[in-house]
Amino acid sequence: MADQEPLFDLKAADAAALLARDKPDEARREVMRLCEAMIFAATEPLGEEEMLKRLPEGTELAPALAYLKAEYLSRGVNLVRVGRKWLFRTAPDLAFVLQRERQEPKKLSRAAMETLAIVAYHQPATRAEIEDIRGVALSKGTMDVLLETGWVRLRGRRRAPGRPVTYGTTEAFLLHFGLEQISDLPGLDELKGAGLFDGRLPKGFGVPQPRDDSTLMDDEEPLGDEPLNESFASDLPEE
C-alpha cells in the first residue's frame, strides 16, 4: 500500500490528465463501482483496510480510488480522503447552496486555539511541552474544551519521570478543518503569505513538519488500563 500512496494525493490537473491518458479497464471499473457503493452506504468515513476486506484478494485499491476521485472532481459531490478513510463531500464551490441559518457555536478562546495549534504541529506533545512553547501555564479548562470537541485525544504516556500524558489530533480535527492529512497544514511560506507573520523573524525560526501517525513514538508507551490518578490529575478534564 505504501508504494501506492502518491496516487491518493492527485491534484485536480493531475487527475484529469490521468483519466485522459489511461482509461480504466473493465476489471478496474468494477472495483471502482464496488468502492463507490461501499463509501456511499457507509455512515461514517470508510477506511481503506475495511474496503480491502470486502474486495477480492489481490485487488489494487489505490488506482481504483484514484480514478474514482478523479471522476468525481467535476461533480456536485467530491470523493475525499481523510487520513486513511474516504467519504463523499459537497463540492466546495456549491457550499453556498446548502447554507442555512443556524446558531453560531461559541468560538474557542485564544488560549484554546494556541493550544490546538501547538498540539497539531508538535504532536505528540505533553502538557509541560505545550506550556513551554506558549510560555504560560495551561489552564485545566482549556484542554478540557479541546478534548470535548473531539479534536484532541490522549495518545499515550511519555517515557519520562512522571509518565506525562501525550496529546495528538483526531480525524474529527481533519474533517472540521478540511484537511486530508495533517501534513496539509500550512508551512512557513504559506503562513507568511496569509499575513500571519509580519516583520523579520528570529534567526533559525521555522515551522515544524506536523505528523499524526497513530503508532506510538519510541519515547511513548500505551496509556494502559490503570486510572489517571492524582499524579496526573492536571492532565484530566474536570468532572
PDB file of C-alpha atoms in Angstrom:
ATOM      1  CA  MET A   1       0.000   0.000   0.000  1.00  0.00           C
ATOM      2  CA  ALA A   2       2.846   2.410   0.796  1.00  0.00           C
ATOM      3  CA  ASP A   3       4.119   2.490  -2.816  1.00  0.00           C
ATOM      4  CA  GLN A   4       0.606   3.419  -3.980  1.00  0.00           C
ATOM      5  CA  GLU A   5       0.256   6.398  -1.618  1.00  0.00           C
ATOM      6  CA  PRO A   6       1.137   9.042  -4.266  1.00  0.00           C
ATOM      7  CA  LEU A   7      -1.962   8.048  -6.245  1.00  0.00           C
ATOM      8  CA  PHE A   8      -4.136   9.204  -3.357  1.00  0.00           C
ATOM      9  CA  ASP A   9      -2.639  12.701  -3.430  1.00  0.00           C
ATOM     10  CA  LEU A  10      -3.520  13.576  -7.027  1.00  0.00           C
ATOM     11  CA  LYS A  11      -4.418  17.217  -7.594  1.00  0.00           C
ATOM     12  CA  ALA A  12      -7.196  18.249  -9.988  1.00  0.00           C
ATOM     13  CA  ALA A  13      -4.955  18.765 -13.025  1.00  0.00           C
ATOM     14  CA  ASP A  14      -3.084  15.503 -12.428  1.00  0.00           C
ATOM     15  CA  ALA A  15      -6.341  13.588 -12.016  1.00  0.00           C
ATOM     16  CA  ALA A  16      -7.718  14.987 -15.282  1.00  0.00           C
ATOM     17  CA  ALA A  17      -4.506  14.002 -17.060  1.00  0.00           C
ATOM     18  CA  LEU A  18      -4.740  10.514 -15.566  1.00  0.00           C
ATOM     19  CA  LEU A  19      -8.235   9.996 -16.982  1.00  0.00           C
ATOM     20  CA  ALA A  20      -7.266  11.449 -20.345  1.00  0.00           C
ATOM     21  CA  ARG A  21      -4.265   9.205 -20.954  1.00  0.00           C
ATOM     22  CA  ASP A  22      -5.324   5.987 -19.265  1.00  0.00           C
ATOM     23  CA  LYS A  23      -8.893   4.726 -19.180  1.00  0.00           C
ATOM     24  CA  PRO A  24      -9.679   2.095 -16.508  1.00  0.00           C
ATOM     25  CA  ASP A  25     -10.349  -1.355 -17.914  1.00  0.00           C
ATOM     26  CA  GLU A  26     -13.464  -3.387 -17.142  1.00  0.00           C
ATOM     27  CA  ALA A  27     -11.945  -5.112 -14.094  1.00  0.00           C
ATOM     28  CA  ARG A  28     -10.790  -1.842 -12.534  1.00  0.00           C
ATOM     29  CA  ARG A  29     -14.133  -0.233 -13.362  1.00  0.00           C
ATOM     30  CA  GLU A  30     -15.852  -2.984 -11.372  1.00  0.00           C
ATOM     31  CA  VAL A  31     -13.586  -2.314  -8.371  1.00  0.00           C
ATOM     32  CA  MET A  32     -14.442   1.388  -8.678  1.00  0.00           C
ATOM     33  CA  ARG A  33     -18.164   0.572  -8.598  1.00  0.00           C
ATOM     34  CA  LEU A  34     -17.715  -1.590  -5.505  1.00  0.00           C
ATOM     35  CA  CYS A  35     -15.737   1.143  -3.721  1.00  0.00           C
ATOM     36  CA  GLU A  36     -18.278   3.764  -4.714  1.00  0.00           C
ATOM     37  CA  ALA A  37     -21.126   1.679  -3.305  1.00  0.00           C
ATOM     38  CA  MET A  38     -19.305   0.956  -0.030  1.00  0.00           C
ATOM     39  CA  ILE A  39     -18.327   4.582   0.581  1.00  0.00           C
ATOM     40  CA  PHE A  40     -21.799   5.852  -0.315  1.00  0.00           C
ATOM     41  CA  ALA A  41     -23.512   3.383   2.043  1.00  0.00           C
ATOM     42  CA  ALA A  42     -21.123   3.963   4.962  1.00  0.00           C
ATOM     43  CA  THR A  43     -22.480   6.053   7.832  1.00  0.00           C
ATOM     44  CA  GLU A  44     -19.001   7.437   8.545  1.00  0.00           C
ATOM     45  CA  PRO A  45     -15.694   7.772   6.656  1.00  0.00           C
ATOM     46  CA  LEU A  46     -14.711   4.325   5.385  1.00  0.00           C
ATOM     47  CA  GLY A  47     -11.198   3.017   5.944  1.00  0.00           C
ATOM     48  CA  GLU A  48      -9.035   1.501   3.205  1.00  0.00           C
ATOM     49  CA  GLU A  49      -8.433  -1.643   5.247  1.00  0.00           C
ATOM     50  CA  GLU A  50     -12.179  -2.157   5.627  1.00  0.00           C
ATOM     51  CA  MET A  51     -12.690  -1.804   1.870  1.00  0.00           C
ATOM     52  CA  LEU A  52      -9.937  -4.326   1.136  1.00  0.00           C
ATOM     53  CA  LYS A  53     -11.672  -6.872   3.384  1.00  0.00           C
ATOM     54  CA  ARG A  54     -14.744  -6.690   1.144  1.00  0.00           C
ATOM     55  CA  LEU A  55     -12.874  -6.779  -2.177  1.00  0.00           C
ATOM     56  CA  PRO A  56     -11.418  -9.820  -3.956  1.00  0.00           C
ATOM     57  CA  GLU A  57      -7.988 -10.850  -2.720  1.00  0.00           C
ATOM     58  CA  GLY A  58      -5.177  -9.127  -4.579  1.00  0.00           C
ATOM     59  CA  THR A  59      -7.294  -6.111  -5.573  1.00  0.00           C
ATOM     60  CA  GLU A  60      -5.280  -2.944  -6.230  1.00  0.00           C
ATOM     61  CA  LEU A  61      -7.251  -0.404  -4.232  1.00  0.00           C
ATOM     62  CA  ALA A  62      -5.175   2.738  -4.799  1.00  0.00           C
ATOM     63  CA  PRO A  63      -5.596   3.004  -8.597  1.00  0.00           C
ATOM     64  CA  ALA A  64      -9.344   2.378  -8.353  1.00  0.00           C
ATOM     65  CA  LEU A  65      -9.777   5.101  -5.732  1.00  0.00           C
ATOM     66  CA  ALA A  66      -7.538   7.474  -7.705  1.00  0.00           C
ATOM     67  CA  TYR A  67      -9.701   7.064 -10.826  1.00  0.00           C
ATOM     68  CA  LEU A  68     -12.892   7.361  -8.783  1.00  0.00           C
ATOM     69  CA  LYS A  69     -11.634  10.516  -7.077  1.00  0.00           C
ATOM     70  CA  ALA A  70     -10.715  11.984 -10.462  1.00  0.00           C
ATOM     71  CA  GLU A  71     -14.154  11.251 -11.920  1.00  0.00           C
ATOM     72  CA  TYR A  72     -15.894  12.990  -9.031  1.00  0.00           C
ATOM     73  CA  LEU A  73     -13.796  16.167  -9.239  1.00  0.00           C
ATOM     74  CA  SER A  74     -16.263  17.935 -11.552  1.00  0.00           C
ATOM     75  CA  ARG A  75     -19.443  16.682  -9.877  1.00  0.00           C
ATOM     76  CA  GLY A  76     -21.647  18.125  -7.174  1.00  0.00           C
ATOM     77  CA  VAL A  77     -20.025  15.871  -4.609  1.00  0.00           C
ATOM     78  CA  ASN A  78     -16.319  15.054  -4.388  1.00  0.00           C
ATOM     79  CA  LEU A  79     -14.596  11.942  -3.130  1.00  0.00           C
ATOM     80  CA  VAL A  80     -12.095  12.988  -0.474  1.00  0.00           C
ATOM     81  CA  ARG A  81      -9.584  11.196   1.726  1.00  0.00           C
ATOM     82  CA  VAL A  82      -9.160  11.994   5.417  1.00  0.00           C
ATOM     83  CA  GLY A  83      -6.246  10.133   6.928  1.00  0.00           C
ATOM     84  CA  ARG A  84      -6.748   6.632   5.502  1.00  0.00           C
ATOM     85  CA  LYS A  85     -10.513   6.915   5.261  1.00  0.00           C
ATOM     86  CA  TRP A  86     -12.779   8.053   2.425  1.00  0.00           C
ATOM     87  CA  LEU A  87     -16.090   9.911   2.188  1.00  0.00           C
ATOM     88  CA  PHE A  88     -18.223  11.923  -0.212  1.00  0.00           C
ATOM     89  CA  ARG A  89     -18.392  15.657   0.477  1.00  0.00           C
ATOM     90  CA  THR A  90     -20.244  18.520  -1.212  1.00  0.00           C
ATOM     91  CA  ALA A  91     -18.071  20.291  -3.800  1.00  0.00           C
ATOM     92  CA  PRO A  92     -16.588  23.419  -2.163  1.00  0.00           C
ATOM     93  CA  ASP A  93     -17.949  25.784  -4.831  1.00  0.00           C
ATOM     94  CA  LEU A  94     -21.517  24.587  -4.152  1.00  0.00           C
ATOM     95  CA  ALA A  95     -21.422  25.034  -0.383  1.00  0.00           C
ATOM     96  CA  PHE A  96     -23.468  28.256  -0.632  1.00  0.00           C
ATOM     97  CA  VAL A  97     -26.441  26.289  -1.994  1.00  0.00           C
ATOM     98  CA  LEU A  98     -26.685  24.252   1.194  1.00  0.00           C
ATOM     99  CA  GLN A  99     -26.114  27.096   3.632  1.00  0.00           C
ATOM    100  CA  ARG A 100     -28.833  27.692   6.179  1.00  0.00           C
ATOM    101  CA  GLU A 101     -29.348  29.837   9.201  1.00  0.00           C
ATOM    102  CA  ARG A 102     -28.128  28.271  12.391  1.00  0.00           C
ATOM    103  CA  GLN A 103     -26.932  29.368  15.771  1.00  0.00           C
ATOM    104  CA  GLU A 104     -23.239  30.198  15.701  1.00  0.00           C
ATOM    105  CA  PRO A 105     -21.375  27.924  18.126  1.00  0.00           C
ATOM    106  CA  LYS A 106     -19.222  29.536  20.753  1.00  0.00           C
ATOM    107  CA  LYS A 107     -15.768  30.228  19.396  1.00  0.00           C
ATOM    108  CA  LEU A 108     -12.692  28.760  21.005  1.00  0.00           C
ATOM    109  CA  SER A 109     -10.722  31.069  23.235  1.00  0.00           C
ATOM    110  CA  ARG A 110      -7.337  32.341  22.095  1.00  0.00           C
ATOM    111  CA  ALA A 111      -5.675  30.042  24.621  1.00  0.00           C
ATOM    112  CA  ALA A 112      -7.560  27.047  23.210  1.00  0.00           C
ATOM    113  CA  MET A 113      -6.659  27.944  19.610  1.00  0.00           C
ATOM    114  CA  GLU A 114      -2.995  28.374  20.521  1.00  0.00           C
ATOM    115  CA  THR A 115      -3.004  25.067  22.370  1.00  0.00           C
ATOM    116  CA  LEU A 116      -4.717  23.305  19.453  1.00  0.00           C
ATOM    117  CA  ALA A 117      -2.140  24.713  17.016  1.00  0.00           C
ATOM    118  CA  ILE A 118       0.740  23.541  19.214  1.00  0.00           C
ATOM    119  CA  VAL A 119      -0.713  20.043  19.517  1.00  0.00           C
ATOM    120  CA  ALA A 120      -1.307  19.886  15.740  1.00  0.00           C
ATOM    121  CA  TYR A 121       2.220  20.931  14.793  1.00  0.00           C
ATOM    122  CA  HIS A 122       4.199  19.371  17.653  1.00  0.00           C
ATOM    123  CA  GLN A 123       2.283  16.156  18.420  1.00  0.00           C
ATOM    124  CA  PRO A 124       2.776  14.080  20.382  1.00  0.00           C
ATOM    125  CA  ALA A 125       3.041  16.835  22.991  1.00  0.00           C
ATOM    126  CA  THR A 126       2.732  16.775  26.770  1.00  0.00           C
ATOM    127  CA  ARG A 127       1.158  19.456  28.918  1.00  0.00           C
ATOM    128  CA  ALA A 128       4.608  20.677  30.012  1.00  0.00           C
ATOM    129  CA  GLU A 129       5.788  20.911  26.393  1.00  0.00           C
ATOM    130  CA  ILE A 130       2.692  22.917  25.434  1.00  0.00           C
ATOM    131  CA  GLU A 131       3.295  25.296  28.329  1.00  0.00           C
ATOM    132  CA  ASP A 132       6.958  25.648  27.399  1.00  0.00           C
ATOM    133  CA  ILE A 133       6.087  26.634  23.808  1.00  0.00           C
ATOM    134  CA  ARG A 134       3.302  29.047  24.833  1.00  0.00           C
ATOM    135  CA  GLY A 135       5.311  30.500  27.682  1.00  0.00           C
ATOM    136  CA  VAL A 136       2.340  30.450  30.045  1.00  0.00           C
ATOM    137  CA  ALA A 137       0.588  27.881  32.210  1.00  0.00           C
ATOM    138  CA  LEU A 138      -2.183  25.868  30.554  1.00  0.00           C
ATOM    139  CA  SER A 139      -5.473  26.007  32.420  1.00  0.00           C
ATOM    140  CA  LYS A 140      -7.293  22.763  33.044  1.00  0.00           C
ATOM    141  CA  GLY A 141     -10.419  24.066  31.302  1.00  0.00           C
ATOM    142  CA  THR A 142      -8.584  24.809  28.040  1.00  0.00           C
ATOM    143  CA  MET A 143      -7.574  21.198  27.447  1.00  0.00           C
ATOM    144  CA  ASP A 144     -10.992  20.089  28.678  1.00  0.00           C
ATOM    145  CA  VAL A 145     -12.661  22.058  25.851  1.00  0.00           C
ATOM    146  CA  LEU A 146     -10.375  20.596  23.184  1.00  0.00           C
ATOM    147  CA  LEU A 147     -10.987  17.046  24.412  1.00  0.00           C
ATOM    148  CA  GLU A 148     -14.754  17.630  24.429  1.00  0.00           C
ATOM    149  CA  THR A 149     -14.735  18.914  20.835  1.00  0.00           C
ATOM    150  CA  GLY A 150     -13.108  15.659  19.803  1.00  0.00           C
ATOM    151  CA  TRP A 151     -10.258  17.491  18.033  1.00  0.00           C
ATOM    152  CA  VAL A 152      -7.611  16.397  20.557  1.00  0.00           C
ATOM    153  CA  ARG A 153      -7.086  12.930  22.017  1.00  0.00           C
ATOM    154  CA  LEU A 154      -4.954  11.241  24.630  1.00  0.00           C
ATOM    155  CA  ARG A 155      -2.249   9.320  22.727  1.00  0.00           C
ATOM    156  CA  GLY A 156      -0.178   7.625  25.410  1.00  0.00           C
ATOM    157  CA  ARG A 157       2.430   8.443  28.049  1.00  0.00           C
ATOM    158  CA  ARG A 158       5.911   9.852  27.640  1.00  0.00           C
ATOM    159  CA  ARG A 159       8.714   7.549  28.792  1.00  0.00           C
ATOM    160  CA  ALA A 160       9.950  10.149  31.268  1.00  0.00           C
ATOM    161  CA  PRO A 161       9.703  10.848  35.007  1.00  0.00           C
ATOM    162  CA  GLY A 162       6.046  11.123  35.965  1.00  0.00           C
ATOM    163  CA  ARG A 163       4.988   9.436  32.685  1.00  0.00           C
ATOM    164  CA  PRO A 164       3.048  12.515  31.482  1.00  0.00           C
ATOM    165  CA  VAL A 165       0.160  12.042  29.058  1.00  0.00           C
ATOM    166  CA  THR A 166       0.830  12.887  25.405  1.00  0.00           C
ATOM    167  CA  TYR A 167      -1.762  14.594  23.190  1.00  0.00           C
ATOM    168  CA  GLY A 168      -2.467  14.439  19.463  1.00  0.00           C
ATOM    169  CA  THR A 169      -5.148  15.450  16.950  1.00  0.00           C
ATOM    170  CA  THR A 170      -8.015  13.305  15.653  1.00  0.00           C
ATOM    171  CA  GLU A 171      -9.854  12.554  12.401  1.00  0.00           C
ATOM    172  CA  ALA A 172     -12.551  14.958  13.610  1.00  0.00           C
ATOM    173  CA  PHE A 173      -9.896  17.704  13.556  1.00  0.00           C
ATOM    174  CA  LEU A 174      -9.032  16.875   9.936  1.00  0.00           C
ATOM    175  CA  LEU A 175     -12.701  16.805   8.940  1.00  0.00           C
ATOM    176  CA  HIS A 176     -13.527  20.135  10.591  1.00  0.00           C
ATOM    177  CA  PHE A 177     -10.610  21.982   9.012  1.00  0.00           C
ATOM    178  CA  GLY A 178     -10.976  20.342   5.599  1.00  0.00           C
ATOM    179  CA  LEU A 179      -7.631  18.505   5.678  1.00  0.00           C
ATOM    180  CA  GLU A 180      -6.918  15.153   4.056  1.00  0.00           C
ATOM    181  CA  GLN A 181      -3.872  14.619   6.250  1.00  0.00           C
ATOM    182  CA  ILE A 182      -2.060  16.535   8.957  1.00  0.00           C
ATOM    183  CA  SER A 183       0.823  17.377   6.599  1.00  0.00           C
ATOM    184  CA  ASP A 184      -1.629  19.593   4.669  1.00  0.00           C
ATOM    185  CA  LEU A 185      -1.361  22.182   7.441  1.00  0.00           C
ATOM    186  CA  PRO A 186       0.247  25.387   6.106  1.00  0.00           C
ATOM    187  CA  GLY A 187       4.019  25.753   6.264  1.00  0.00           C
ATOM    188  CA  LEU A 188       6.028  28.884   6.995  1.00  0.00           C
ATOM    189  CA  ASP A 189       5.796  30.307   3.456  1.00  0.00           C
ATOM    190  CA  GLU A 190       2.014  29.852   3.382  1.00  0.00           C
ATOM    191  CA  LEU A 191       1.635  31.459   6.809  1.00  0.00           C
ATOM    192  CA  LYS A 192       3.714  34.415   5.666  1.00  0.00           C
ATOM    193  CA  GLY A 193       1.594  34.736   2.526  1.00  0.00           C
ATOM    194  CA  ALA A 194      -1.539  34.840   4.653  1.00  0.00           C
ATOM    195  CA  GLY A 195      -0.089  37.766   6.614  1.00  0.00           C
ATOM    196  CA  LEU A 196       0.182  35.854   9.870  1.00  0.00           C
ATOM    197  CA  PHE A 197       3.883  36.680  10.217  1.00  0.00           C
ATOM    198  CA  ASP A 198       4.868  40.321   9.896  1.00  0.00           C
ATOM    199  CA  GLY A 199       8.318  41.851  10.099  1.00  0.00           C
ATOM    200  CA  ARG A 200      11.563  39.974  10.481  1.00  0.00           C
ATOM    201  CA  LEU A 201      11.511  36.574  12.130  1.00  0.00           C
ATOM    202  CA  PRO A 202      14.188  35.441  14.592  1.00  0.00           C
ATOM    203  CA  LYS A 203      17.175  33.698  13.027  1.00  0.00           C
ATOM    204  CA  GLY A 204      16.536  29.982  12.661  1.00  0.00           C
ATOM    205  CA  PHE A 205      12.778  30.347  13.145  1.00  0.00           C
ATOM    206  CA  GLY A 206      10.788  27.638  11.429  1.00  0.00           C
ATOM    207  CA  VAL A 207       7.511  25.759  11.433  1.00  0.00           C
ATOM    208  CA  PRO A 208       7.774  22.026  12.251  1.00  0.00           C
ATOM    209  CA  GLN A 209       6.576  19.412   9.778  1.00  0.00           C
ATOM    210  CA  PRO A 210       3.464  18.034  11.517  1.00  0.00           C
ATOM    211  CA  ARG A 211       2.675  14.330  11.732  1.00  0.00           C
ATOM    212  CA  ASP A 212      -0.138  12.405  13.387  1.00  0.00           C
ATOM    213  CA  ASP A 213       0.944   8.788  12.997  1.00  0.00           C
ATOM    214  CA  SER A 214      -1.320   6.709  15.224  1.00  0.00           C
ATOM    215  CA  THR A 215       1.643   4.482  16.053  1.00  0.00           C
ATOM    216  CA  LEU A 216       3.271   5.444  19.329  1.00  0.00           C
ATOM    217  CA  MET A 217       6.721   7.027  19.106  1.00  0.00           C
ATOM    218  CA  ASP A 218       9.798   5.373  20.614  1.00  0.00           C
ATOM    219  CA  ASP A 219       9.550   7.691  23.641  1.00  0.00           C
ATOM    220  CA  GLU A 220       5.853   6.899  24.198  1.00  0.00           C
ATOM    221  CA  GLU A 221       4.096   3.985  25.850  1.00  0.00           C
ATOM    222  CA  PRO A 222       0.405   2.992  25.898  1.00  0.00           C
ATOM    223  CA  LEU A 223      -1.945   4.654  28.363  1.00  0.00           C
ATOM    224  CA  GLY A 224      -2.694   1.274  29.914  1.00  0.00           C
ATOM    225  CA  ASP A 225      -5.714   0.294  31.959  1.00  0.00           C
ATOM    226  CA  GLU A 226      -4.594   1.986  35.149  1.00  0.00           C
ATOM    227  CA  PRO A 227      -6.577   5.121  36.076  1.00  0.00           C
ATOM    228  CA  LEU A 228      -5.073   8.555  35.574  1.00  0.00           C
ATOM    229  CA  ASN A 229      -4.568   9.061  39.282  1.00  0.00           C
ATOM    230  CA  GLU A 230      -3.682  12.139  41.307  1.00  0.00           C
ATOM    231  CA  SER A 231      -0.144  12.350  39.951  1.00  0.00           C
ATOM    232  CA  PHE A 232      -1.617  13.008  36.506  1.00  0.00           C
ATOM    233  CA  ALA A 233      -4.662  14.993  37.633  1.00  0.00           C
ATOM    234  CA  SER A 234      -3.557  18.094  35.745  1.00  0.00           C
ATOM    235  CA  ASP A 235      -3.960  16.167  32.502  1.00  0.00           C
ATOM    236  CA  LEU A 236      -7.559  15.211  33.174  1.00  0.00           C
ATOM    237  CA  PRO A 237     -10.622  17.257  32.181  1.00  0.00           C
ATOM    238  CA  GLU A 238     -12.665  18.455  35.129  1.00  0.00           C
ATOM    239  CA  GLU A 239     -15.642  16.399  36.259  1.00  0.00           C
TER     240      GLU A 239
END
